[in-house]
Coordinates of C-alpha atoms and ligand atoms in Angstrom, one line a residue:
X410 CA -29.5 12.3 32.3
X411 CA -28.1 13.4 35.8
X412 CA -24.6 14.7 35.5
X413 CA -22.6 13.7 38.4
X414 CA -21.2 16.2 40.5
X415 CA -17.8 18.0 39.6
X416 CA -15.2 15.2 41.2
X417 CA -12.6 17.0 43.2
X418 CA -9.2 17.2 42.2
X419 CA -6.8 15.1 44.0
X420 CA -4.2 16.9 46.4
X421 CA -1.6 18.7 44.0
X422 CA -3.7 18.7 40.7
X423 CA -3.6 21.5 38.8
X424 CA -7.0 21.9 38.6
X425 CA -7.1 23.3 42.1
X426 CA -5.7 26.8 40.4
X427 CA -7.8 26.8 37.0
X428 CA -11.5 28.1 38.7
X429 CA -12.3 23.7 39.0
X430 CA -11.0 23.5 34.9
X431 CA -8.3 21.2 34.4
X432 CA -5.6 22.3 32.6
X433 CA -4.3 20.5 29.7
X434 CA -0.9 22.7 29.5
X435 CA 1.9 22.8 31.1
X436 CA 4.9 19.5 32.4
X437 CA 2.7 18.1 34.1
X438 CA 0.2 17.5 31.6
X439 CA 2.6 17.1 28.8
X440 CA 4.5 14.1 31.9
X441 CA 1.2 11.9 32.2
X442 CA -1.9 13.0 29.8
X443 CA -2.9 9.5 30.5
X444 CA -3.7 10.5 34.2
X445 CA -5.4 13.6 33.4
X446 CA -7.6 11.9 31.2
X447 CA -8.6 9.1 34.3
X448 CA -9.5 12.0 36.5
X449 CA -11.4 13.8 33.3
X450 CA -13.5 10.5 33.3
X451 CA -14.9 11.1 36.6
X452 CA -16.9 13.9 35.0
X453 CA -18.8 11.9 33.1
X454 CA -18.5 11.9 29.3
X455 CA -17.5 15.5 28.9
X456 CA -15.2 17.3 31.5
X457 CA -14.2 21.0 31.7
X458 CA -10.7 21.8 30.6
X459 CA -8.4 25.1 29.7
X460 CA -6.4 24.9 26.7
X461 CA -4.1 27.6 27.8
X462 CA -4.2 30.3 30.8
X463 CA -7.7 31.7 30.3
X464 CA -8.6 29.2 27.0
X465 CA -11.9 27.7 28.7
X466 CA -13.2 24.5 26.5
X467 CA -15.5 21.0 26.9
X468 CA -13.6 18.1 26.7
X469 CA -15.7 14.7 25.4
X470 CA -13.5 11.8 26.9
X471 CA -16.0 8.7 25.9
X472 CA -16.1 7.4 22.7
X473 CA -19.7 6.5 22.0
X474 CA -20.4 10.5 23.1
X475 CA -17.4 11.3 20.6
X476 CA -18.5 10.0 18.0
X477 CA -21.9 11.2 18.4
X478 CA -20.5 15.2 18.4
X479 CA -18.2 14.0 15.2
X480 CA -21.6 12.7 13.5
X481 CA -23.7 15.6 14.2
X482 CA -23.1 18.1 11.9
X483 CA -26.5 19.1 12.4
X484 CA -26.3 20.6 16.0
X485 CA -22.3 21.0 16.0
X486 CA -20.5 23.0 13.6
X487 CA -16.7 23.2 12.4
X488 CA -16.7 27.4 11.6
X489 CA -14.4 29.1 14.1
X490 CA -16.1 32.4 13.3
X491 CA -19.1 30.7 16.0
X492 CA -16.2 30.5 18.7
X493 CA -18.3 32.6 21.4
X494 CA -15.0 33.3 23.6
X495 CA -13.1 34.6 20.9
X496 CA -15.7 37.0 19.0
X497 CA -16.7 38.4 22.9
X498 CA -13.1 39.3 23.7
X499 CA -12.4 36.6 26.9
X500 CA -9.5 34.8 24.5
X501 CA -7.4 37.3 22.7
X502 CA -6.2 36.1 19.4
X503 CA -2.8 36.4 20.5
X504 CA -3.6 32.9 22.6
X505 CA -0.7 30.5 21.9
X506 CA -4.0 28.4 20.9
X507 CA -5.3 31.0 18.0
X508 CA -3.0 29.6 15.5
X509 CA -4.8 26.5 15.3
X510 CA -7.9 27.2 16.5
X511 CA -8.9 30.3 14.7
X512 CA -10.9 30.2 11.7
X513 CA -9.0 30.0 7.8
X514 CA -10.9 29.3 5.2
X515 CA -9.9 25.8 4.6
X516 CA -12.2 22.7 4.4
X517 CA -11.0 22.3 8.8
X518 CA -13.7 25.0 9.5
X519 CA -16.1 24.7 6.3
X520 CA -19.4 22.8 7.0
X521 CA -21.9 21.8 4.9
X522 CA -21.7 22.3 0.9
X523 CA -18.9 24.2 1.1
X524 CA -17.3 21.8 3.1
X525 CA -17.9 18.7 0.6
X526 CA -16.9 21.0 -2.3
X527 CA -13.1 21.9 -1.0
X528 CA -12.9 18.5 0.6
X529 CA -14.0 16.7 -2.4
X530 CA -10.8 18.4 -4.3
X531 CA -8.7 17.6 -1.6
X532 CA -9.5 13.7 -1.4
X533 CA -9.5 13.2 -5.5
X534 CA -6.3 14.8 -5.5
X535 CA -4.7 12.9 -2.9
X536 CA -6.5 9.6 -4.6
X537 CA -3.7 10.4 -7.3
X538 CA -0.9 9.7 -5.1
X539 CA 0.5 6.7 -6.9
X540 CA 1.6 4.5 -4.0
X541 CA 4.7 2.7 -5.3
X542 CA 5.6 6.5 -6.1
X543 CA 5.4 7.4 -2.8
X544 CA 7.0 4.0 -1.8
X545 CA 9.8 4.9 -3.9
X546 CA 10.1 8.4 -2.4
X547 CA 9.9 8.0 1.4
X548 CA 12.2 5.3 1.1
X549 CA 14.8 8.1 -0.9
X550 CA 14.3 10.4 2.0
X551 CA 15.0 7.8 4.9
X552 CA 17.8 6.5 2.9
X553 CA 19.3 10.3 2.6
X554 CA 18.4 11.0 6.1
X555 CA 20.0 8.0 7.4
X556 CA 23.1 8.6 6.0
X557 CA 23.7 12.2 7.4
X558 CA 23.6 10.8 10.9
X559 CA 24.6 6.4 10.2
X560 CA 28.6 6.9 10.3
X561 CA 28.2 8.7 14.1
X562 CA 26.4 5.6 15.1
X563 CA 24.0 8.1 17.3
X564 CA 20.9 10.2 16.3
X565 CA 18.1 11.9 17.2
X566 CA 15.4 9.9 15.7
X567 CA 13.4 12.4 16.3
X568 CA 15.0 15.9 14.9
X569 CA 17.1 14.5 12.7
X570 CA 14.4 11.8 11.3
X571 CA 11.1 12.1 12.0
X572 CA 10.3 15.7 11.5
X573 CA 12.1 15.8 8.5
X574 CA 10.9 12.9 6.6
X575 CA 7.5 14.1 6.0
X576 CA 8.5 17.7 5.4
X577 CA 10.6 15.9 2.2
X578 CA 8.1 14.0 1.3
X579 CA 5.3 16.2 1.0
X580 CA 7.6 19.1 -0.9
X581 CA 8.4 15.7 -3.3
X582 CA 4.3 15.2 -3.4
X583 CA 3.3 18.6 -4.1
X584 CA 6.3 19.3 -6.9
X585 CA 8.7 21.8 -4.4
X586 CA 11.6 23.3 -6.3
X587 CA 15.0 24.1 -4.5
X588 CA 13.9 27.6 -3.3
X589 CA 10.1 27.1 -2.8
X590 CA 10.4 23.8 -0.9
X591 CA 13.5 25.1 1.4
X592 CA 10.6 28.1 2.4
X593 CA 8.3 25.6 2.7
X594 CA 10.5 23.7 5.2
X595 CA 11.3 27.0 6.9
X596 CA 8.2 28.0 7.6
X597 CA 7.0 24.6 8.5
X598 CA 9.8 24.2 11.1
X599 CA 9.2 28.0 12.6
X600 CA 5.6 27.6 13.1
X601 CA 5.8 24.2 14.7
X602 CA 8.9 24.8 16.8
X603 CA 7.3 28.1 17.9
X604 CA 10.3 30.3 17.0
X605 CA 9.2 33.7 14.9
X606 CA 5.8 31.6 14.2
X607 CA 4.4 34.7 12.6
X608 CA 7.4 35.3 10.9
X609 CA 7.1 31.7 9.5
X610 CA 3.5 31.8 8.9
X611 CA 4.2 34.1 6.3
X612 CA 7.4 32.7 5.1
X613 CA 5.0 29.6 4.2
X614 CA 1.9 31.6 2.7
X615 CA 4.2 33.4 0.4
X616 CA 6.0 30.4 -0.8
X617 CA 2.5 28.1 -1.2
X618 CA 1.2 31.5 -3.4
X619 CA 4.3 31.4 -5.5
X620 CA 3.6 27.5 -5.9
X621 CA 0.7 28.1 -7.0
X622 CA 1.7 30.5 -9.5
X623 CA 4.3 28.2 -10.8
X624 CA 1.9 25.0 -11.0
X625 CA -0.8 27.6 -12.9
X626 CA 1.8 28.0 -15.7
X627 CA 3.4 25.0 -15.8
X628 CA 1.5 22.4 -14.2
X629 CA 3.1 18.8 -13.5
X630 CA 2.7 15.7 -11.9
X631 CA 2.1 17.0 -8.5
X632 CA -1.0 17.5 -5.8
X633 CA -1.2 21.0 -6.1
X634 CA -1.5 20.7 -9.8
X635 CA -4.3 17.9 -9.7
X636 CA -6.0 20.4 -7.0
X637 CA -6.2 22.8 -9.9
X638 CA -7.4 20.5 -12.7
X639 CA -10.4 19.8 -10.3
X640 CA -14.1 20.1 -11.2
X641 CA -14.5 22.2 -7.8
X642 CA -12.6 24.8 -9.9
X643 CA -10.7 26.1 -6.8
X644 CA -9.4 30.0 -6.7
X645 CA -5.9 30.7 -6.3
X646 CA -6.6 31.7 -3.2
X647 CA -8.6 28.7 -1.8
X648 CA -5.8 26.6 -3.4
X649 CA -3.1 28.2 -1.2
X650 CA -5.2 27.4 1.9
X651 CA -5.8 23.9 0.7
X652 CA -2.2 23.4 0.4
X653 CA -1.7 25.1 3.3
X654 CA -3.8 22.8 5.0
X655 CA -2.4 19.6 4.0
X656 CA 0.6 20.9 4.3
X657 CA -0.2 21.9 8.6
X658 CA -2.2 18.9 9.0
X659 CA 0.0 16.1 7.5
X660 CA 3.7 17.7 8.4
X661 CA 2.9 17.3 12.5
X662 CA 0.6 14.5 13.2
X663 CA 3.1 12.2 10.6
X664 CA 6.2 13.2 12.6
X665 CA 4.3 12.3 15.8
X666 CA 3.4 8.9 14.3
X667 CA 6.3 8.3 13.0
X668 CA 7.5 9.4 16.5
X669 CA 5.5 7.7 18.8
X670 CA 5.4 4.4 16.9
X671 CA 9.4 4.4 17.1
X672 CA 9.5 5.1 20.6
X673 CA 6.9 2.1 20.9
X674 CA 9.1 -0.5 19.4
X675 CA 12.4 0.7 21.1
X676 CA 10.8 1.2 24.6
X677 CA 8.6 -2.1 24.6
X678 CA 10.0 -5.5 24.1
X679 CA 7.0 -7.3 22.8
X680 CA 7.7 -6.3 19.4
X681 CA 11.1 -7.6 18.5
X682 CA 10.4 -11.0 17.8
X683 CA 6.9 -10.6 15.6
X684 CA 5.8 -10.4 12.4
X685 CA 4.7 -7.5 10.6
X686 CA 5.8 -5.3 14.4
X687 CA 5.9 -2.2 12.3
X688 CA 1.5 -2.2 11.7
X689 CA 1.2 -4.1 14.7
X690 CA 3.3 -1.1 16.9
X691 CA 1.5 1.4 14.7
X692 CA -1.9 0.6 15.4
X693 CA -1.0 0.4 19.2
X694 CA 0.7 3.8 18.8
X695 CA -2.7 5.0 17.2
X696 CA -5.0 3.8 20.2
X697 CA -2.8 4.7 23.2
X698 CA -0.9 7.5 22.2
X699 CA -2.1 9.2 19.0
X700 CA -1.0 12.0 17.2
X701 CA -3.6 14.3 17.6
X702 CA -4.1 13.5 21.4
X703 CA -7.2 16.4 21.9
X704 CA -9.0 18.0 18.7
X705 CA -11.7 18.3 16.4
X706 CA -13.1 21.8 17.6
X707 CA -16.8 22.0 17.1
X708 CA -19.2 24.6 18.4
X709 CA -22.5 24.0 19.2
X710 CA -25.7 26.1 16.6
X711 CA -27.9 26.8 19.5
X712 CA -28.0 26.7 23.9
X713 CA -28.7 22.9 24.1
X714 CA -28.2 19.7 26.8
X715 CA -25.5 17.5 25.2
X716 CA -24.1 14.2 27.3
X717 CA -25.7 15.8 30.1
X718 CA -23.9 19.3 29.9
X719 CA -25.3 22.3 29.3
X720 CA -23.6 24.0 26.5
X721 CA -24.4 27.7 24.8
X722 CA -24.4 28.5 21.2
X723 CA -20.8 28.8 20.5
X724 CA -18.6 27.5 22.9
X725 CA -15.8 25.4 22.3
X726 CA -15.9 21.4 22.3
X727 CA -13.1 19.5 21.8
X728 CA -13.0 15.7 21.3
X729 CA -10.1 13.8 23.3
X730 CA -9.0 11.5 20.9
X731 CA -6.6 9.5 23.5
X732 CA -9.3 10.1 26.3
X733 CA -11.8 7.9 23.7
X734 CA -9.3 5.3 22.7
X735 CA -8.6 3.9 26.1
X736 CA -12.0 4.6 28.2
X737 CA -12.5 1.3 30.1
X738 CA -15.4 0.7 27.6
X739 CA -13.1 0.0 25.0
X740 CA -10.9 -2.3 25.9
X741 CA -13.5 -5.0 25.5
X742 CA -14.4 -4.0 22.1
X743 CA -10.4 -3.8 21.1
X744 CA -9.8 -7.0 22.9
X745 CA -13.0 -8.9 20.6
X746 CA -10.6 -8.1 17.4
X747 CA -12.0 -4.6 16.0
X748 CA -8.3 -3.4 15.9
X749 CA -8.8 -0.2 13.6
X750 CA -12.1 1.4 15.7
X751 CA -9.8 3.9 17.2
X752 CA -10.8 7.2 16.6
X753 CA -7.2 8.8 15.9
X754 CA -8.1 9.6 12.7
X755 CA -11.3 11.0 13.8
X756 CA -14.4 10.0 12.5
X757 CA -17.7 11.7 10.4
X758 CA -17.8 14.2 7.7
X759 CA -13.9 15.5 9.1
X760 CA -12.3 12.6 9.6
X761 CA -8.9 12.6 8.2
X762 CA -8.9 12.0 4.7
X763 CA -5.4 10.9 4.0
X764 CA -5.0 7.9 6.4
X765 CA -4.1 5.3 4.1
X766 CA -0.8 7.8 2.4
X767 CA -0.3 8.6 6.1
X768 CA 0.4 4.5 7.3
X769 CA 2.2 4.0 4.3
X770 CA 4.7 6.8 4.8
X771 CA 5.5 6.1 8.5
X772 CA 5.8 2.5 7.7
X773 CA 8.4 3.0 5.3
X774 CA 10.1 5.4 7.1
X775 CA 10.4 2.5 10.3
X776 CA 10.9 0.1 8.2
X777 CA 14.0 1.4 6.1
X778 CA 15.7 2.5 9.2
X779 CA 15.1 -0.4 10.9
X780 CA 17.1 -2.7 7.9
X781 CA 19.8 0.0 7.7
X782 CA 20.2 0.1 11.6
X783 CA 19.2 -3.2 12.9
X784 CA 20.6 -2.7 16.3
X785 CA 19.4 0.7 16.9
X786 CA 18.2 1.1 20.7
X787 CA 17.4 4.0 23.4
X788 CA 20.0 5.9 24.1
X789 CA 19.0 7.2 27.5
X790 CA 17.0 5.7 30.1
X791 CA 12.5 5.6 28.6
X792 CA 12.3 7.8 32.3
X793 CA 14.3 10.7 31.1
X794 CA 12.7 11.5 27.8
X795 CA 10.1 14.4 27.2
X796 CA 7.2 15.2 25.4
X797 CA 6.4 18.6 24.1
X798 CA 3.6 20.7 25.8
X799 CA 0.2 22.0 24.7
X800 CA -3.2 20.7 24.7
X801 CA -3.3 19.0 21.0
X802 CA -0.5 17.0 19.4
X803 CA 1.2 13.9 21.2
X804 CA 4.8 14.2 20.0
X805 CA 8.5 13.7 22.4
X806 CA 10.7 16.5 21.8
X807 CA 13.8 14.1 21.1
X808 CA 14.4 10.5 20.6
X809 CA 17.9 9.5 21.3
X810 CA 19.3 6.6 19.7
X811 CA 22.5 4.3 19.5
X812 CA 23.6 1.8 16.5
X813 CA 26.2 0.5 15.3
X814 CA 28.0 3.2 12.8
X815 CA 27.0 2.3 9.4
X816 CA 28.6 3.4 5.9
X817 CA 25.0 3.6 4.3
X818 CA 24.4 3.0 0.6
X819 CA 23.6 6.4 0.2
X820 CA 23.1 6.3 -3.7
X821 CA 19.7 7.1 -4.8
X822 CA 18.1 5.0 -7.3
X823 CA 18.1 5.3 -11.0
X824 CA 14.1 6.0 -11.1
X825 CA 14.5 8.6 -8.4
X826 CA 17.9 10.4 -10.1
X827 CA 15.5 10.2 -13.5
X828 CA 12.4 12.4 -11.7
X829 CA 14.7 14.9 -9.7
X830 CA 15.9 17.6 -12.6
X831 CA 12.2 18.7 -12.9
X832 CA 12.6 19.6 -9.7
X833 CA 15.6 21.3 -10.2
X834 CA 14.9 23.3 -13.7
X835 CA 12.8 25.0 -12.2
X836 CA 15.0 25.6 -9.1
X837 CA 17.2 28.8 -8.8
X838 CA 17.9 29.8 -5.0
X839 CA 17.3 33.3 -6.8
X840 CA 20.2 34.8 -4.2
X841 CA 18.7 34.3 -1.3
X842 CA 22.2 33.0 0.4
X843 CA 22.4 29.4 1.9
X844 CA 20.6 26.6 0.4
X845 CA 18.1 25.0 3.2
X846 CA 17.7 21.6 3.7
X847 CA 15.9 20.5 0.9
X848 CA 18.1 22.0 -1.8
X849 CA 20.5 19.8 -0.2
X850 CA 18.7 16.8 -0.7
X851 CA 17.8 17.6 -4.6
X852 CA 21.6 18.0 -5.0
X853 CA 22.2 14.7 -3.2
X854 CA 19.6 13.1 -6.0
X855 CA 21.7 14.1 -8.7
X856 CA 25.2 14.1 -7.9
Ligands
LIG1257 C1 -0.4 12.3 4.6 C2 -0.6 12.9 5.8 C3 -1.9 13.6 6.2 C4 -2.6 14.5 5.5 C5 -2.3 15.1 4.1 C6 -3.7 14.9 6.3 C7 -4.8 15.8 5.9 C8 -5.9 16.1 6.7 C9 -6.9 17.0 6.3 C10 -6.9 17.8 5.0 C11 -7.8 17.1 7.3 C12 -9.1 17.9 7.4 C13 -10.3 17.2 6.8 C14 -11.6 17.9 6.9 O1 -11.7 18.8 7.7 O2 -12.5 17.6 6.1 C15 -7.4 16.1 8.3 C16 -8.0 15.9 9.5 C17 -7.5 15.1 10.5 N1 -6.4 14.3 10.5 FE1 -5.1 14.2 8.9 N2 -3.7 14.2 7.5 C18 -2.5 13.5 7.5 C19 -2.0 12.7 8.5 C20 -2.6 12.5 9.7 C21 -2.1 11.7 10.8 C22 -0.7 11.0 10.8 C23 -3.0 11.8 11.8 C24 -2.9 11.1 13.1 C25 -3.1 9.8 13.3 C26 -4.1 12.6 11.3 C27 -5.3 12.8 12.1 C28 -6.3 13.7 11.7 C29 -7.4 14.0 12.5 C30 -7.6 13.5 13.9 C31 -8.2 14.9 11.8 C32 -9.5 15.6 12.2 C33 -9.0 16.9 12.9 C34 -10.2 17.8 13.3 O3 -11.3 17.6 13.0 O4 -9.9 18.8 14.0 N3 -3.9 13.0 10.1 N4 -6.2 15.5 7.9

């Protein structure tokens, strides 16, 4: 197939400065990704891009060429230790993209048998998660949540809801006490918020090795403990990357979806008077603005012609996940009723394993705060919010919200007052000063 000829970049693009690659940092990206993405089409199905200053990668924007990469494990695969740039010394692993690109032994970068054997563990554990369990728990969290910020009758939805839900929930999945979950939380927070991210990096790791300790001796009713019971008879240390995994790759996308779906049904008027707007927003969230906007690195086993490009043995391909979900091709498909063919979750032997935990938690989340503030609204003109920058997630940096003040109900349940001590027996802040965040919360279930 003929590749068309590099389009050129209209007057003021960025692309002018990057050596013809578009760059997928900085405001401007991070303003409009849906712009950059209508120019990337121009290239065809693939498009050069750079992830950060000197980051050079190939972008697939079309969705039948997406999946195609995402179902060829064959001729593309997910080991980082292939990355061609990073092994010859043209990205320095100090890149602002290393963190998430580089290789950890996880199932992310595993292919093959190794692959199906970690992810195996991973889905049979998370086919545990007893869903009125984690009903009953998100809906705990929201309800604690809301009621630190309901009497000011103003919020951030965003740092005061959204990122913190998950972070709550997932140390409630995965059995956190007081100290271990308030690291967890800690590190979480650092590495994502980009403040002492190595420092937090090892916060985390230390805290997910002393979980595992803990669950070793004493296992419970938890995910990390089901990881261990499993026939893939994990290591210690493959379970703290595991953890570590589903920790890093459920924490951030579900505060974006959460995120982004919110900002959907305060910022577009369609919803308010439907049925079931929550799934309905949700699903629209997931086409147009997902998550994960640009991921699923994948590197090429030999020099070979793919979608018209030339591409050599190790070098990075990236799949644009918001690119895919609105090319022009699409919308036909979308519009004949095929509402879940998005590819936010990506798709093939990777494709997020979690989705269904991942829908239910964000909609509870909207849905308890939207009975326990039903008038909440925008607090600041759509225009003037912001959306963080970098090449990957999709996620504002604040939502700011008015509602009425409310005096919530802020009593947790009976069921939920019965399961929080064995959090807390096991739960000494051993000395380390200030409780964090989630200590708080495990008080607030059993006062
Ligand atoms: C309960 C929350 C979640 C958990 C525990 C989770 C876990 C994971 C794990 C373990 C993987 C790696 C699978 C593999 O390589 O075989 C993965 C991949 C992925 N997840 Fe999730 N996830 C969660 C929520 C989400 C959300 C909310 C989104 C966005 C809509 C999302 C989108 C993706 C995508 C796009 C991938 C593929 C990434 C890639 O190949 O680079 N996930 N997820």
């Amino acid at each position: 197939m003929d590749r068309p000829t590099a389009p050129v970049p209209p007057p003021g693009c960025p692309a002018h400065q990057s050596g013809g690659r578009v760059p997928l940092h900085g405001p401007e990206f991070a303003a409009d990704p849906q712009a950059y993405y209508s120019y990337l089409r121009h290239y065809g199905p693939t498009a050069p891009v750079e992830l950060a200053p000197g980051v050079e990668a190939t972008l697939v924007t079309d969705y039948a060429t997406a999946l195609q990469l995402l179902q060829d494990s064959g001729a593309f695969r997910k080991d980082a230790r292939r990355w061609r740039d990073l092994n010859e010394g043209r990205v320095s692993p100090d890149s602002p993209v290393a963190p998430l690109l580089a290789y950890r032994p996880n199932a992310m970068f595993s292919d093959g048998a190794e692959h199906l054997r970690l992810r195996q563990a991973i889905t049979d554990s998370m086919a545990r998660v007893d869903s009125r369990r984690l009903g009953r728990s998100t809906e705990q969290v929201s309800t604690y949540l809301i009621s630190q910020f309901g009497s000011r009758g103003s919020a951030d939805l965003l740092g005061d809801y959204a990122k913190q839900l998950p972070l709550f929930v997932f140390n409630e999945l995965f059995g956190c006490t007081a100290d271990i979950g308030d690291r967890v939380v800690f590190g979480m927070t650092g590495m994502f918020d980009g403040v002492n991210a190595e420092q937090a990096v090892g916060v985390m790791f230390g805290a997910i090795g002393e979980l595992v300790a803990l669950k070793r001796a004493r296992p419970g009713d938890d995910v990390p403990s089901w990881l261990m019971e499993h026939s893939s008879k994990l290591t210690d240390e493959e379970l703290v990357h595991q953890i570590a995994l589903l920790l890093v790759a459920g924490n951030e996308p579900l505060r974006n979806l959460i995120g982004n779906t919110l900002h959907r049904l305060l910022t577009h008027d369609a919803y308010a008077h439907q049925g079931g707007l929550i799934d309905e927003a949700m699903d629209d969230t997931l086409w147009e603005n997902p998550p994960m906007q640009n991921l699923a690195p994948h590197y090429p086993t030999s020099d070979m012609e793919f979608a018209g490009q030339k591409l050599q043995a190790g070098d990075l391909v990236l799949v644009s996940f918001a690119a895919a979900n609105t090319g022009p091709a699409l919308t036909a498909a979308r519009q004949a009723g095929s509402n879940r063919a998005h590819l936010a979750w990506s798709a093939g032997p990777h494709a997020c394993p979690s989705k269904e935990p991942a829908r239910q938690i964000t909609v509870a989340a909207i849905e308890n705060l939207l009975n326990k503030l039903p008038d909440v609204e925008l607090a600041v003109p759509t225009e003037s919010l912001t959306w963080r920058p970098g090449p990957f997630n999709r996620g504002l940096t604040a939502l700011p919200a008015k509602f009425t003040p409310v005096r919530t109900a802020s009593r947790p349940t009976p069921e939920a007052r019965a399961e929080a001590p064995s959090h807390h027996e096991q739960g000494p802040t051993r000395g380390r000063g200030e409780r964090g965040v989630w200590s708080q919360f495990l008080n607030w279930l059993t006062r």
